[in-house]
Amino acid sequence: MLPFKLVYSDDYYLPIGAHVFPAQKYRRIHERLIESGLAEASDFVTPQPASDQDILLVHTPQYVQKLKTGTLSAREELEMEIPYSPKLVRAFWLAAGGSMLAADFALSDGIAFNVGGGFHHAFPDHGEGFCMIHDVAVAIRRMQRDDKINTAMTVDCDVHHGNGTAAIFAGMRIPGGPLPSRSAPRAGWGQEARLRSAHAGDVFTISLHQENNYPAWKPPSSIDVDLPDEIEDNDYLGWLDNALSSGLRQFDPELLCYIAGADPYREDQLGGLCLTIEGLKKRDELVFRVAKARDIPVMVTFAGGYARIVEDTVAIHCNTVIAAKEIFGGK
Ligand SMILES: [Zn+2]
């Protein structure tokens, strides 16, 4: 039995037909965790869909109305890059409910997973890049509304910039510029990587992403690490370590929302970074070790993953659970 909960439903499956997004990955992760003996049935908890009121903590009434009535414009549907259906709407409401439940369990157990979610490209008034509803933002706003937390930090390690997250949580900003602590990359690191920072509001957002990739417009996060193409394990881990320590010097969150995208993987079809499966597990371990050392509860979501071989994506996500067990298992 795991020392934390895995929030999961078979209905996380996204009904989007043949698509680069492997909608079957959630079911495969669930199966693999059970088959491998890593998790047992009692480790899983079934979420309820978020209520419309929860969704409205982040999204505009006009957008929610369009989703509920199937009245997105053709352009809006195109921008979402997944085919609209009422069933798809239900899957996203459920993913948001899953992140809300995982955030709750994170506070009581130190860490919890939503075996889904991480839809970081959703904006308050529109969906983008396979993301209809920003489940992580909904979870944070609901926890704040219930006075369970005041502050949160998002650590987004998907290969794509967390544009929706940045837009939703944009706080007071000062003009960019490198952090005093990190004015130049250490010799030997990816020479063109850049770390940009701005002040945060009640939610501090960190995004490590490939600069030359979707989305073209990257609204500023509290810390953005713009990584060059084909960066490898050690350079990536150095930048992550730096971003985490810079962020946690500036901000003391009551919840850390880790968006553990599998797409920085070297074999990813939509990514251009060169991390190995082992390097991605080290990434997970680093985030967990830093959070545990500071007693910050962690809520994990899985976000993207488009490996040529779907089982690689599944393995990377399962490794995140293994990393959590190793760090939080206490053994
Ligand atoms: Zn991605």
Coordinates of C-alpha atoms in Angstrom, one line a residue, residues 109-241:
D109 CA -0.8 13.1 3.5
G110 CA 2.1 15.4 2.4
I111 CA 1.7 14.3 -1.3
A112 CA -1.1 13.1 -3.6
F113 CA -1.5 12.5 -7.3
N114 CA -4.2 13.2 -9.8
V115 CA -3.5 10.5 -12.4
G116 CA -4.6 13.0 -15.0
G117 CA -5.0 16.7 -15.2
G118 CA -2.3 19.3 -15.6
F119 CA -4.2 21.1 -18.4
H120 CA -2.0 24.2 -18.2
H121 CA -2.9 25.8 -21.5
A122 CA -6.5 26.6 -20.6
F123 CA -7.2 30.3 -20.1
P124 CA -10.1 31.9 -18.2
D125 CA -12.0 32.6 -21.4
H126 CA -10.8 30.0 -23.8
G127 CA -9.2 26.6 -24.3
E128 CA -5.9 25.9 -26.1
G129 CA -3.5 23.1 -26.9
F130 CA -5.6 20.1 -25.8
C131 CA -6.7 21.9 -22.7
M132 CA -10.3 23.0 -22.0
I133 CA -10.3 23.7 -18.3
H134 CA -7.4 24.5 -16.0
D135 CA -7.9 21.9 -13.4
V136 CA -4.8 22.9 -11.3
A137 CA -6.0 26.5 -11.1
V138 CA -9.5 25.4 -10.2
A139 CA -8.1 23.2 -7.4
I140 CA -5.9 26.1 -6.0
R141 CA -8.8 28.6 -6.1
R142 CA -11.2 26.2 -4.4
M143 CA -8.6 25.4 -1.7
Q144 CA -8.2 29.2 -1.2
R145 CA -11.9 29.8 -1.1
D146 CA -12.3 27.1 1.5
D147 CA -9.5 28.8 3.6
K148 CA -7.5 25.6 3.4
I149 CA -4.5 27.5 1.9
N150 CA -3.6 31.1 1.2
T151 CA -0.7 30.6 -1.1
A152 CA 0.5 28.0 -3.7
M153 CA 3.3 27.5 -6.1
T154 CA 3.0 25.8 -9.5
V155 CA 6.2 24.0 -10.8
D156 CA 5.5 23.2 -14.4
C157 CA 8.0 20.8 -16.0
D158 CA 6.0 20.0 -19.1
V159 CA 8.1 20.8 -22.2
H160 CA 5.5 23.5 -23.2
H161 CA 5.3 26.8 -21.4
G162 CA 2.4 27.0 -18.8
N163 CA 0.8 30.0 -20.6
G164 CA -2.7 29.5 -19.0
T165 CA -1.2 29.2 -15.5
A166 CA 0.8 32.4 -16.0
A167 CA -2.2 34.3 -17.3
I168 CA -4.5 33.1 -14.6
F169 CA -2.2 33.9 -11.7
A170 CA -0.5 37.0 -13.0
G171 CA 0.3 39.1 -10.0
M172 CA 2.1 42.3 -9.4
R173 CA 5.0 42.5 -11.7
I174 CA 8.2 44.3 -12.0
P175 CA 10.0 44.5 -15.3
G176 CA 12.0 41.3 -16.0
G177 CA 15.7 40.8 -15.8
P178 CA 17.7 38.1 -14.4
L179 CA 17.6 37.2 -10.7
P180 CA 20.4 38.7 -8.8
S181 CA 21.3 35.2 -7.6
R182 CA 21.6 33.9 -11.1
S183 CA 22.8 36.5 -13.5
A184 CA 24.7 34.1 -15.7
P185 CA 24.4 30.4 -16.3
R186 CA 27.1 28.2 -14.8
A187 CA 29.8 27.3 -17.3
G188 CA 28.9 24.1 -19.1
W189 CA 25.2 24.6 -18.9
G190 CA 23.1 25.2 -22.0
Q191 CA 24.5 28.5 -23.0
E192 CA 21.3 29.9 -24.3
A193 CA 19.0 29.0 -21.5
R194 CA 17.5 32.0 -19.7
L195 CA 15.8 32.5 -16.4
R196 CA 13.3 35.3 -16.2
S197 CA 11.5 36.4 -13.1
A198 CA 8.7 38.6 -12.0
H199 CA 6.9 39.1 -8.7
A200 CA 4.0 36.9 -7.8
G201 CA 0.6 37.4 -6.3
D202 CA -0.8 34.7 -4.0
V203 CA 0.3 32.0 -6.4
F204 CA 3.9 31.8 -7.6
T205 CA 4.3 30.2 -11.0
I206 CA 7.4 28.5 -12.3
S207 CA 7.7 27.1 -15.8
L208 CA 10.6 25.2 -17.3
H209 CA 10.0 24.8 -21.0
Q210 CA 11.6 24.6 -24.4
E211 CA 11.7 28.2 -25.7
N212 CA 11.3 27.2 -29.4
N213 CA 8.0 25.5 -29.0
Y214 CA 4.3 26.1 -28.5
P215 CA 2.9 28.4 -27.3
A216 CA 4.3 31.3 -29.4
W217 CA 3.1 33.9 -26.9
K218 CA 4.4 33.1 -23.4
P219 CA 2.9 35.4 -20.8
P220 CA 5.3 35.8 -18.0
S221 CA 5.3 33.3 -15.1
S222 CA 6.8 34.3 -11.8
I223 CA 9.9 32.4 -13.0
D224 CA 10.3 31.3 -16.6
V225 CA 13.2 29.1 -17.6
D226 CA 13.5 29.3 -21.4
L227 CA 15.5 26.2 -22.3
P228 CA 17.4 25.8 -25.6
D229 CA 16.6 22.9 -27.9
E230 CA 18.0 19.4 -27.1
I231 CA 19.1 20.2 -23.5
E232 CA 20.1 17.0 -21.7
D233 CA 19.5 15.6 -18.2
N234 CA 22.3 17.3 -16.3
D235 CA 21.7 20.8 -17.7
Y236 CA 18.0 20.4 -17.2
L237 CA 18.4 19.3 -13.6
G238 CA 20.7 22.2 -12.9
W239 CA 18.2 24.7 -14.2
L240 CA 15.3 23.1 -12.3
D241 CA 17.3 23.1 -9.0

